CSV table of C-alpha atoms in Angstrom, one decimal:
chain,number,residue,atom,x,y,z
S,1,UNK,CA,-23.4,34.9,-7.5
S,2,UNK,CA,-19.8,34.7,-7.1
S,3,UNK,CA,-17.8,37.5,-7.7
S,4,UNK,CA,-15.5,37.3,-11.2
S,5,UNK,CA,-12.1,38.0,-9.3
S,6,UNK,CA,-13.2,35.1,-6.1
S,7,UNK,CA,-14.4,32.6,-9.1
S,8,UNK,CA,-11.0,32.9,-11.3
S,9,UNK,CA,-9.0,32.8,-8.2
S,10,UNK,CA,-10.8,29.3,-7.1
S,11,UNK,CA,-10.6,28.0,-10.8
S,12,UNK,CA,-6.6,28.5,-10.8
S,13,UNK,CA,-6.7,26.9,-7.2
S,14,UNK,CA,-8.4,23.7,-8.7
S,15,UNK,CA,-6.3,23.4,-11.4
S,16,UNK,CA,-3.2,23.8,-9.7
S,17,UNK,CA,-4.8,21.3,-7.0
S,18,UNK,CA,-4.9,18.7,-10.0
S,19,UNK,CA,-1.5,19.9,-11.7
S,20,UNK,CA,0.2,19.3,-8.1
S,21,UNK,CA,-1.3,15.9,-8.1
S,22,UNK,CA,-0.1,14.7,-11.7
S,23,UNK,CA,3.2,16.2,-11.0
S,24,UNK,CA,3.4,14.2,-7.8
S,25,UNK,CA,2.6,11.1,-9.9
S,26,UNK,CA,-0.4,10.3,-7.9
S,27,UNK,CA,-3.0,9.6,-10.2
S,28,UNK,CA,-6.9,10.6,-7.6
S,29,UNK,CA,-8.4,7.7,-6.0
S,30,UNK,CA,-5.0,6.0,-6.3
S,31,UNK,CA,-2.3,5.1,-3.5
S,32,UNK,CA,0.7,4.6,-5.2
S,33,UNK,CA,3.7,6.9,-5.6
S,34,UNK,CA,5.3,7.4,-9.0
S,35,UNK,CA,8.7,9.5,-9.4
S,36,UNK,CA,8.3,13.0,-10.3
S,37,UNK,CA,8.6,14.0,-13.9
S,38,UNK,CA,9.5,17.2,-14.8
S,39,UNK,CA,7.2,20.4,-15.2
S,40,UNK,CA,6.8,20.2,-19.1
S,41,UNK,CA,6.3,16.4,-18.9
S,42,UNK,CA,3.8,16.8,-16.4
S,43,UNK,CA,2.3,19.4,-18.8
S,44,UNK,CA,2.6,17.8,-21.7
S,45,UNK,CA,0.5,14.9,-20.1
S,46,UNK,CA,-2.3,16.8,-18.6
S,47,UNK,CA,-3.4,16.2,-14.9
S,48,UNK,CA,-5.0,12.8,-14.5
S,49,UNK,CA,-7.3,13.0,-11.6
S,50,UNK,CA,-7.8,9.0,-12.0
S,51,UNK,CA,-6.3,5.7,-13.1
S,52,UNK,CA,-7.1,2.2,-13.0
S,53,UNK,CA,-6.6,-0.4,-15.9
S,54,UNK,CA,-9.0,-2.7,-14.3
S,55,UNK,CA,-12.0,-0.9,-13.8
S,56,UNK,CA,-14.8,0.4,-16.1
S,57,UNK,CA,-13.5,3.8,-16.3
S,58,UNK,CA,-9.9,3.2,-17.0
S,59,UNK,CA,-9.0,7.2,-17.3
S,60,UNK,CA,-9.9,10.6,-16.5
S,61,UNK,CA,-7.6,13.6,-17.8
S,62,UNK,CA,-8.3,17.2,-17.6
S,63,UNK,CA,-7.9,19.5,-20.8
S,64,UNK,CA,-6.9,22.9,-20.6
S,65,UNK,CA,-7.0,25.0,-23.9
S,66,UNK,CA,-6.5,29.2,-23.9
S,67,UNK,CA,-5.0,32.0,-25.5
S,68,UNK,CA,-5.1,35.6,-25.0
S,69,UNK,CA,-4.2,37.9,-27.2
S,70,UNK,CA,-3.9,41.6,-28.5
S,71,UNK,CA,-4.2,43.3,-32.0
S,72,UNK,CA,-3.1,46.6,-33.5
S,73,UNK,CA,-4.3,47.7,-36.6
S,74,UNK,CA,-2.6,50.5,-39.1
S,75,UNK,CA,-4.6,52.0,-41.4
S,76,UNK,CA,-2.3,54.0,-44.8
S,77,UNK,CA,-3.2,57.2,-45.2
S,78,UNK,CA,-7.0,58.0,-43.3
S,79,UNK,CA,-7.6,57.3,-39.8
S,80,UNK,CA,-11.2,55.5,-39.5
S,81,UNK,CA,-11.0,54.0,-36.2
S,82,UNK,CA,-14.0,53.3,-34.1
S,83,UNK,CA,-14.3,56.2,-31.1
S,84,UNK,CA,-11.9,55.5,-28.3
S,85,UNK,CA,-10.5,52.2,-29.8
S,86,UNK,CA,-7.2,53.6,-30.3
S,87,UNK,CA,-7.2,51.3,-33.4
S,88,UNK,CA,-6.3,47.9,-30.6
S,89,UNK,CA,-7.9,45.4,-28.8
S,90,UNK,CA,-7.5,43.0,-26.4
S,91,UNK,CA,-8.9,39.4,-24.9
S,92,UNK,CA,-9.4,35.5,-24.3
S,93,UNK,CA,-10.1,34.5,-28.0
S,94,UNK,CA,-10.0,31.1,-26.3
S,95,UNK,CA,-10.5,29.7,-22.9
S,96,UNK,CA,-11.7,25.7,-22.9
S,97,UNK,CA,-11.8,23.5,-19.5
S,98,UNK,CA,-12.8,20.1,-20.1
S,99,UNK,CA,-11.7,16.0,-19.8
S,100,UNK,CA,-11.2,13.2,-21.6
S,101,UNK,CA,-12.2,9.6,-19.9
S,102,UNK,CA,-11.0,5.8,-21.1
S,103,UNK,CA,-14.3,3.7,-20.9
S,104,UNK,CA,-14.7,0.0,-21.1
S,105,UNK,CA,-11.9,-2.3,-22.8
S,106,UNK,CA,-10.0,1.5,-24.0
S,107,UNK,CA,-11.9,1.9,-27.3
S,108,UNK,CA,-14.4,3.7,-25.8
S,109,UNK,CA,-13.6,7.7,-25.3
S,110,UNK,CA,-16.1,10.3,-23.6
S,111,UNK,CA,-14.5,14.1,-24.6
S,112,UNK,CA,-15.9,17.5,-23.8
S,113,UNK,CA,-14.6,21.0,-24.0
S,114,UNK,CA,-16.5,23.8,-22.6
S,115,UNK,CA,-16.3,27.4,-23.2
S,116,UNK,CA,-15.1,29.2,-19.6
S,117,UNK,CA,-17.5,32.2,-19.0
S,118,UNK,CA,-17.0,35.4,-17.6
S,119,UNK,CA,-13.3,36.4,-19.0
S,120,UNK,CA,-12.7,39.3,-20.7
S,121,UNK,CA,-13.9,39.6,-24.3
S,122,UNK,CA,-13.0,42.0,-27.1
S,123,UNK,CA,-14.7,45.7,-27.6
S,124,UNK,CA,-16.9,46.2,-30.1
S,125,UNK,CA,-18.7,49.6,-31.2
S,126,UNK,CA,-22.2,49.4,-30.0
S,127,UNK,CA,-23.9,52.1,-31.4
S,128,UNK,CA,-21.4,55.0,-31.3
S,129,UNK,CA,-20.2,53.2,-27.9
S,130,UNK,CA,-16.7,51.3,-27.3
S,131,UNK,CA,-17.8,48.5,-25.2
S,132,UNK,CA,-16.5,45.8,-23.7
S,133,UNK,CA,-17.6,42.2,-23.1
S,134,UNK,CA,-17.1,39.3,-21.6
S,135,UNK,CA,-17.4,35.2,-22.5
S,136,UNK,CA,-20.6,32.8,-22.2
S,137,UNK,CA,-20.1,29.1,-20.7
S,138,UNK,CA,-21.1,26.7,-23.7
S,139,UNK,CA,-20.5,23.9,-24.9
S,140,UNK,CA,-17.8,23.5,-27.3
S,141,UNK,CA,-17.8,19.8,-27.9
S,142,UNK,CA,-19.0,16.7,-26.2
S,143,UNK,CA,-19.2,13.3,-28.1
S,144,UNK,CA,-18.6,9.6,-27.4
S,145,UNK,CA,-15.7,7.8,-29.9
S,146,UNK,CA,-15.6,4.2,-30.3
S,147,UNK,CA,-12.7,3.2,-32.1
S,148,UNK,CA,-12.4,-0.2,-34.5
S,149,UNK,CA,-9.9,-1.5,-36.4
S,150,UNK,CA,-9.7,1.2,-39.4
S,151,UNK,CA,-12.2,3.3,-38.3
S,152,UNK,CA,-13.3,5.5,-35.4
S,153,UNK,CA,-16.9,6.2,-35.3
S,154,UNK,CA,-18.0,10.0,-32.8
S,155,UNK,CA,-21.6,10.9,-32.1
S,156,UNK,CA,-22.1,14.4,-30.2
S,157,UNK,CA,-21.5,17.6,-30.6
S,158,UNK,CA,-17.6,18.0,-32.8
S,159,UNK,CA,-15.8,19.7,-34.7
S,160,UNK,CA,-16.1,18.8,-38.6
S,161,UNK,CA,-12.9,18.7,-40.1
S,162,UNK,CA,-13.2,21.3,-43.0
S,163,UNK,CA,-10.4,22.8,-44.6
S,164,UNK,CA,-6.7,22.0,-44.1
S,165,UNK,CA,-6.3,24.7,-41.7
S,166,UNK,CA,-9.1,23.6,-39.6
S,167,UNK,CA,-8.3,20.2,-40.1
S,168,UNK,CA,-5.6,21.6,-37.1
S,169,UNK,CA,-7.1,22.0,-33.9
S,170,UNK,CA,-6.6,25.4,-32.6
S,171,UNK,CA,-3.7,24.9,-30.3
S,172,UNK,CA,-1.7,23.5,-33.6
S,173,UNK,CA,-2.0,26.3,-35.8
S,174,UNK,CA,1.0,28.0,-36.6
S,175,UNK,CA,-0.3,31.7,-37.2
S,176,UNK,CA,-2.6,33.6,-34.2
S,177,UNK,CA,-5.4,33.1,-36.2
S,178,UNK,CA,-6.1,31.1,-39.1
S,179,UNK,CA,-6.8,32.9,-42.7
S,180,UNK,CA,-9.7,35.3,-43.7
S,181,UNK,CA,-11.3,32.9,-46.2
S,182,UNK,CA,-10.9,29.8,-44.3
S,183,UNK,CA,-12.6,31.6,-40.8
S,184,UNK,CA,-15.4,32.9,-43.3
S,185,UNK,CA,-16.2,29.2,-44.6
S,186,UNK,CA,-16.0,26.8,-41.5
S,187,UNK,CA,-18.3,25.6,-39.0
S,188,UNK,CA,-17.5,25.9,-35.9
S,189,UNK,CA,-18.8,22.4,-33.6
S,190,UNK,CA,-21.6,21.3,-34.3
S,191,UNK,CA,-24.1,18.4,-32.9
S,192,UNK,CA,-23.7,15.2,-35.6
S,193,UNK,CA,-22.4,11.5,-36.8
S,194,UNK,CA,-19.1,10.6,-38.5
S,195,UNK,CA,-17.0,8.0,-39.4
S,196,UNK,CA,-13.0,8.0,-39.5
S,197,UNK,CA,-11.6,5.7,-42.0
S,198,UNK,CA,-7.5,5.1,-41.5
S,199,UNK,CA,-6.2,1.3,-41.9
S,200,UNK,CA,-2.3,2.7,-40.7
S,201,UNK,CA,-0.9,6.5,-41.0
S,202,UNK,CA,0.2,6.0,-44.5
S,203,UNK,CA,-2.4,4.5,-45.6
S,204,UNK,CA,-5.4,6.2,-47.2
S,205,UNK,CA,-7.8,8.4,-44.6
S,206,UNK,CA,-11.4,9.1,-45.6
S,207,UNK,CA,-14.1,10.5,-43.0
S,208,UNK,CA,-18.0,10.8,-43.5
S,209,UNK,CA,-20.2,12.9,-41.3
S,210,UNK,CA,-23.7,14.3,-41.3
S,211,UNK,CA,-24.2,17.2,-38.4
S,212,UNK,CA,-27.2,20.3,-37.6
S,213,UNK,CA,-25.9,23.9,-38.3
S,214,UNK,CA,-26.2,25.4,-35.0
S,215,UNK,CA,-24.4,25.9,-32.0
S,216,UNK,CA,-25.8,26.6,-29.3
S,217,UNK,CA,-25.0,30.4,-27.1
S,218,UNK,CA,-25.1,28.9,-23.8
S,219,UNK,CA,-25.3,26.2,-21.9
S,220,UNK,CA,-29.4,26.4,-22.0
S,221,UNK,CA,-29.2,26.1,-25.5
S,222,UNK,CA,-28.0,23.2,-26.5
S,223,UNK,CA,-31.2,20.7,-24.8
S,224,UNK,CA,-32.8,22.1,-27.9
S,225,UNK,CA,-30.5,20.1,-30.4
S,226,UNK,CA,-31.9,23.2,-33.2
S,227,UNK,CA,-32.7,20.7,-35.4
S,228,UNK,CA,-34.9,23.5,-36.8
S,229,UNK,CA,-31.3,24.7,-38.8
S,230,UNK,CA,-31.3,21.7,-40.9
S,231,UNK,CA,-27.9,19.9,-42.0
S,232,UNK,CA,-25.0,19.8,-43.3
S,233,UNK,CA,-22.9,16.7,-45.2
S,234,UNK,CA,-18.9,16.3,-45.1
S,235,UNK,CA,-16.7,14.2,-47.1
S,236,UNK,CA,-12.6,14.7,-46.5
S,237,UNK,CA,-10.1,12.4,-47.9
S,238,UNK,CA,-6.2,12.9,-47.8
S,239,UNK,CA,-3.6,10.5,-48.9
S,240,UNK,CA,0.6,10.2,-48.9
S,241,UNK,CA,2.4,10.7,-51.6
S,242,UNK,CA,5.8,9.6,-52.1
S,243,UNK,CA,8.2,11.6,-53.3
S,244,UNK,CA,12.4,12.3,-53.3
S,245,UNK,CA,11.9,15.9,-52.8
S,246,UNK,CA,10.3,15.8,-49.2
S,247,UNK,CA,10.7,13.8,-46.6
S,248,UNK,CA,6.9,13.7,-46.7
S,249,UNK,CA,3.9,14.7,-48.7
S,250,UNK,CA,0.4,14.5,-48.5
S,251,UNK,CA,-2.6,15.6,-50.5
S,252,UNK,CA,-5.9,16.2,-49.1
S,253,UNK,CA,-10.1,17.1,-50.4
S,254,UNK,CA,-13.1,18.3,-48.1
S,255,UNK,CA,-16.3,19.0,-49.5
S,256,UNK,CA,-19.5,19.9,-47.6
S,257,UNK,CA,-23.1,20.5,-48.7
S,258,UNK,CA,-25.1,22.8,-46.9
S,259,UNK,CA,-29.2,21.8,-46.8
S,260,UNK,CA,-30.3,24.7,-45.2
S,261,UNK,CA,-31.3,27.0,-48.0
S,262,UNK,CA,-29.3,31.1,-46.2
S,263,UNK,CA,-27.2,31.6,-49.2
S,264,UNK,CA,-27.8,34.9,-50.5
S,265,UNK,CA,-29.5,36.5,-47.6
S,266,UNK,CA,-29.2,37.4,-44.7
S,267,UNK,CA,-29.6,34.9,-41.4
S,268,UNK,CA,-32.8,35.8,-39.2
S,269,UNK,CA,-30.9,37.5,-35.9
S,270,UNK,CA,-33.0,34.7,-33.8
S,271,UNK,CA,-31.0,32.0,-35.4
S,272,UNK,CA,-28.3,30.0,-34.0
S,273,UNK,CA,-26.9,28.9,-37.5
S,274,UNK,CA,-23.0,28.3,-36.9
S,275,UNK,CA,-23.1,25.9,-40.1
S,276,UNK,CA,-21.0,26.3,-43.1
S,277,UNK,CA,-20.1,29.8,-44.3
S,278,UNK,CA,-21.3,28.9,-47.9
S,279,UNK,CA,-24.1,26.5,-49.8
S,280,UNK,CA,-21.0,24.3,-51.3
S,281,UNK,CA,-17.6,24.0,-49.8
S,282,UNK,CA,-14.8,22.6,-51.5
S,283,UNK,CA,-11.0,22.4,-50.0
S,284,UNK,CA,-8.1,20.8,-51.9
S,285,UNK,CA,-4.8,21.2,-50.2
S,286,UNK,CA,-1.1,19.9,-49.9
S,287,UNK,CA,1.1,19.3,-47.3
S,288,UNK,CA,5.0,18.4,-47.4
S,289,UNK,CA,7.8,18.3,-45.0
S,290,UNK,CA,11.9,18.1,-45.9
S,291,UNK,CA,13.6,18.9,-42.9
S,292,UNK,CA,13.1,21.6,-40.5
S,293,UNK,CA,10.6,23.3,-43.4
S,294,UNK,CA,7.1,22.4,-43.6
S,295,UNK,CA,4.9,23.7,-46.2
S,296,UNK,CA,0.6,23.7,-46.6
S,297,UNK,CA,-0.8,25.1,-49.8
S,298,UNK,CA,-4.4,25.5,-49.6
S,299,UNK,CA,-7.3,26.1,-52.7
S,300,UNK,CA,-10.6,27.0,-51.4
S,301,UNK,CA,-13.9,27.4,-52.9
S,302,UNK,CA,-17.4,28.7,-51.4
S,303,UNK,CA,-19.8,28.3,-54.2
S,304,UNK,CA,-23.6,30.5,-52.1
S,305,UNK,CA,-22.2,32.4,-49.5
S,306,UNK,CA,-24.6,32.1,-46.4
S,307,UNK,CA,-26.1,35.1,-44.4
S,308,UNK,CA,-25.0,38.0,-46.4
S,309,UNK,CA,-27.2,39.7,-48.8
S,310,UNK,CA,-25.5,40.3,-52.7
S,311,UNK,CA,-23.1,37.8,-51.7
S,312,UNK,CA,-22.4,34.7,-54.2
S,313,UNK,CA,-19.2,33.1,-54.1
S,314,UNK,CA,-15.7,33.2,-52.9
S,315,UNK,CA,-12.5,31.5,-54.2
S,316,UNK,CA,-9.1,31.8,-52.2
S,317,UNK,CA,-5.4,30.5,-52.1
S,318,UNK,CA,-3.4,29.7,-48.5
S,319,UNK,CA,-0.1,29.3,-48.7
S,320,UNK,CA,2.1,28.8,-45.3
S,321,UNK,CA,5.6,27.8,-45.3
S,322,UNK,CA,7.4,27.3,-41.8
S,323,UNK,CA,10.8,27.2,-40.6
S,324,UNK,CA,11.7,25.3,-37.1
S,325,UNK,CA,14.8,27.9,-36.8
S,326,UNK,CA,16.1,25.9,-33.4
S,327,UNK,CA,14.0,24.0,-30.3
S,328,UNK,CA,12.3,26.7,-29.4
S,329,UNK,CA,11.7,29.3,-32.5
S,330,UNK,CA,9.5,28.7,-35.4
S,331,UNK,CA,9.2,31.5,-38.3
S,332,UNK,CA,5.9,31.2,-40.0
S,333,UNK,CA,5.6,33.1,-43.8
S,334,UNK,CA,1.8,33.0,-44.8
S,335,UNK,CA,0.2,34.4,-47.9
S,336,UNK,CA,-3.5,34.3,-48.9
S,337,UNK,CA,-5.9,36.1,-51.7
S,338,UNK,CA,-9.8,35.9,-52.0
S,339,UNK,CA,-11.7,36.8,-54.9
S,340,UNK,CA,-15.6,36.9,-55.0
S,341,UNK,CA,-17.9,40.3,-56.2
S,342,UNK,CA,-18.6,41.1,-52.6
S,343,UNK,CA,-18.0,38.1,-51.0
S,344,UNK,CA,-14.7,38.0,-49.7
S,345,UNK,CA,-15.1,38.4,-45.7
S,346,UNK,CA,-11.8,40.1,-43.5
S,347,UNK,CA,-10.9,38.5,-40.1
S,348,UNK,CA,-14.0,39.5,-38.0
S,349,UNK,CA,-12.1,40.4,-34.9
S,350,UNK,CA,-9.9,43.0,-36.2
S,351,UNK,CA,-10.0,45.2,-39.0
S,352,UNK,CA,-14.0,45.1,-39.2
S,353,UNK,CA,-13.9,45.7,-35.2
S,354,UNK,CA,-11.5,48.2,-34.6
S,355,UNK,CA,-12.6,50.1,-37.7
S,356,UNK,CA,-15.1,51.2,-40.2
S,357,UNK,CA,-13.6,49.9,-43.3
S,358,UNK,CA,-16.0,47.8,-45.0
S,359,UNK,CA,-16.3,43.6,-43.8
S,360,UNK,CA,-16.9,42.5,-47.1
S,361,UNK,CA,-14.6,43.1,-50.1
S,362,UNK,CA,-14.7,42.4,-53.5
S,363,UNK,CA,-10.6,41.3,-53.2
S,364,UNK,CA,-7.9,40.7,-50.6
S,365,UNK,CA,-4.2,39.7,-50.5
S,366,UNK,CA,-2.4,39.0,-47.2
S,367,UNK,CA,1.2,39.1,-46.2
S,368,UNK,CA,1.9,37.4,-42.4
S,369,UNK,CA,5.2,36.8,-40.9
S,370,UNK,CA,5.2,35.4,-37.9
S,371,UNK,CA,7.6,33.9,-35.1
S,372,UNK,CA,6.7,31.8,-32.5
S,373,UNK,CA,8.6,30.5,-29.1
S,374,UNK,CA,7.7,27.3,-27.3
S,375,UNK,CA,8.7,26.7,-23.6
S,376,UNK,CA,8.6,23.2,-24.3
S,377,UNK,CA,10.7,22.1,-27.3
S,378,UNK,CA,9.2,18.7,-26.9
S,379,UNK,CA,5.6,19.5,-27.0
S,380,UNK,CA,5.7,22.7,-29.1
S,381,UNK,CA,2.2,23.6,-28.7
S,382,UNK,CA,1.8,23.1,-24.9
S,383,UNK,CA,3.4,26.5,-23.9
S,384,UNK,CA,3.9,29.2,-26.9
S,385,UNK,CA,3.8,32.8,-27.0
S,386,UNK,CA,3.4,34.3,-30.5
S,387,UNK,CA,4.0,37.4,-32.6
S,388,UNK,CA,2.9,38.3,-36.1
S,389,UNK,CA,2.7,41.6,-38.4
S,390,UNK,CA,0.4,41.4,-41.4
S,391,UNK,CA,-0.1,43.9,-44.4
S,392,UNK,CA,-3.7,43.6,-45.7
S,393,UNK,CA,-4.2,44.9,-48.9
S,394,UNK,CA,-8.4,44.9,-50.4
S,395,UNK,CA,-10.6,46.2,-52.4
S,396,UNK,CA,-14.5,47.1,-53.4
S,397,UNK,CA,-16.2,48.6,-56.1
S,398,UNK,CA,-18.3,50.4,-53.4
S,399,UNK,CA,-18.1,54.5,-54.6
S,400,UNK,CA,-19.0,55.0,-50.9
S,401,UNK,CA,-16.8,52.8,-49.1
S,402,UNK,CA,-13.1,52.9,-49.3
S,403,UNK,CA,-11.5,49.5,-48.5
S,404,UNK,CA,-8.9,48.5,-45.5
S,405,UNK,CA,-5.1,48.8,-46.7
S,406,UNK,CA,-2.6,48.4,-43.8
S,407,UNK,CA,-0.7,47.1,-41.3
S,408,UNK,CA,-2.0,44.9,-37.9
S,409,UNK,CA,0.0,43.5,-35.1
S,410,UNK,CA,-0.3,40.7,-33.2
S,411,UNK,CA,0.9,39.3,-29.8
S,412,UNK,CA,-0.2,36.0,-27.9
S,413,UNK,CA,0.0,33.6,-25.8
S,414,UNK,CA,-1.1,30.3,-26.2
S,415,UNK,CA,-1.9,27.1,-24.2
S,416,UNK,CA,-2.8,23.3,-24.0
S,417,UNK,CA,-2.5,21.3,-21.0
């Protein structure tokens, strides 16, 4: 067993071994010299450990995804933190290592991300306890992408594009973490088939995809396939829209139907269901751009909220304008209300884990403003640190259980190579 400090020390010594060799411009298994570019182009790019137009495997780049952040959370009036929490918390909400490779005549793509174990996780209360813990290796996505003309076609374990928020891959998102209702009603990657539908980028994009509802824990897992969970469907459409207002506009329409029959009660702890957060999923959103201000307005729907007992459904506005103030400073304004007779769910990792308000509300609106610095102006979400402060305000019928009003703060940095 290698020891946690020795194995992170010879992960950053690999990487930097294969960031040295992209920023020489000397693509592994290859002679040549290229000129070298400079450190946010070389970034930007990713290190290519191989190169060659004219053989079977044309490309091999490594991916590099993480963030770490920390939260603070302010309670008005009653303190109800969790023993020795201090009402904070810290950790790697996300650390991916994987690669993309170029097969065959260039259509062909193979692309993984895998979770990186053994960095530190966020405390949780364990019965009366604070405790700390650390992250799994697993597999985060692995799937094979063939692309025609109009249509790109991914078998494997992916991530489904629900919502318009998680349309965004994570290093794109413009606040730390994306809203309460659209975290409580996404998959996260799951093992499936799908087809990508897009004739040019104006024209109209429509993608169909059939996946399981698990995800495996670790590495071990995942042989299993848990085909057990049943399935899910997806539909998502979006479309341009011209208009003199903005320099751009788009509207856009998931829906997903959930086979496996959890709404209402509670999942089995043995289950490895990371499907859908509800029985029926429906997103409708719109997206415009004048400018240096971009704007996403989001209307969600969970009709059978899965795996909580009482629970029936949840209906929620996003609505996130952002401001690019110069190269490197973006402000980001975001507000968002859920409605649902318990069945609106808070941000997991905060609130419900620093605290004991109550997880499940019966209402919530959300206040966010955010700024966020990138190191590279030209590829604004290779380097960025982030700040945001967000006033919660919720409530629940509960006579027993008073609901979360307050402040949280938030600090990261965030990273895609």
């Amino acid at each position: 067993m290698i020891p946690v400090c020795l194995r992170n020390c010879l992960f950053g010594a690999c990487w930097y071994g294969a960031l040295s060799t992209a920023n020489a411009g000397i693509p592994a298994m290859q002679g040549q010299e290229f000129p070298s570019p400079s450190l946010c182009g070389t970034v930007v790019r990713g290190p290519v450990l191989y190169r060659d137009d004219f053989s079977w495997i044309r490309k091999v780049k490594l991916t590099l995804i993480g963030q770490y952040q920390t939260a603070a959370v302010s309670p008005n009036g009653s303190n109800r933190f969790c023993p020795d929490s201090g009402g904070h918390n810290s950790e790697w909400r996300r650390a991916y290592l994987g690669a993309d490779i170029l097969l065959g005549d260039g259509s062909w793509r193979l692309s993984n991300l895998t979770n990186v174990g053994d960095l530190e996780g966020r405390h949780r209360e364990v019965r009366g306890e604070w405790t700390g813990s650390h992250t799994e290796w697993s597999l985060y996505e692995l799937y094979l992408e063939k692309a025609l003309p109009g249509v790109k076609l991914r078998a494997g374990k992916l991530t489904p594009h629900l919502t318009s928020e998680y349309c965004l891959p994570s290093s794109r998102i413009k606040t730390i973490e994306r809203s309460a209702i659209c975290n409580e009603l996404i998959p996260i990657s799951n093992w499936g088939l799908e087809a990508n539908f897009q004739k040019n980028p104006k024209s109209l994009y429509h993608s169909y995809g059939v996946y399981l509802n698990a995800n495996g824990t670790d590495l071990t897992d995942e042989i299993q396939f848990h085909s057990d969970d049943n399935v899910f469907a997806l539909v998502a459409m979006k479309w341009s829209v011209a208009s003199p207002m903005w320099d751009s506009q788009s509207l856009g329409y998931q829906y997903a139907h959930n086979f496996t029959e959890w709404r209402g009660r509670k999942i089995a702890s043995g289950s490895d269901y990371q499907g859908p957060g509800a029985q029926d999923v429906l997103s409708l959103s719109w997206d415009a751009k004048r400018g240096n201000l971009a704007v996403m307005a989001n209307l969600l729907a969970g009709v059978g909220i899965v795996g909580q007992p009482g629970a029936k459904n949840v209906y929620g506005l996003v609505l996130q304008p952002v401001y690019r103030i110069s190269p490197h400073l973006e402000g980001v304004f975001q507000y968002q209300c859920s409605f649902g007779n318990g069945s609106v769910r808070l941000n997991s990792r905060y609130v419900p884990s620093v605290t004991r308000y109550p997880a499940w509300v019966d209402s919530m609106n959300s206040f966010y403003l955010g700024l966020n610095c990138y190191l590279c102006p030209e590829s604004i979400d290779t380097v960025k640190l982030m700040l945001g402060l967000e006033y919660v305000t919720s409530h629940t019928n509960s006579a027993t259980a008073k609901a979360f009003n307050g402040w949280s703060l938030y600090g990261a940095v965030r990273f895609k190579f």
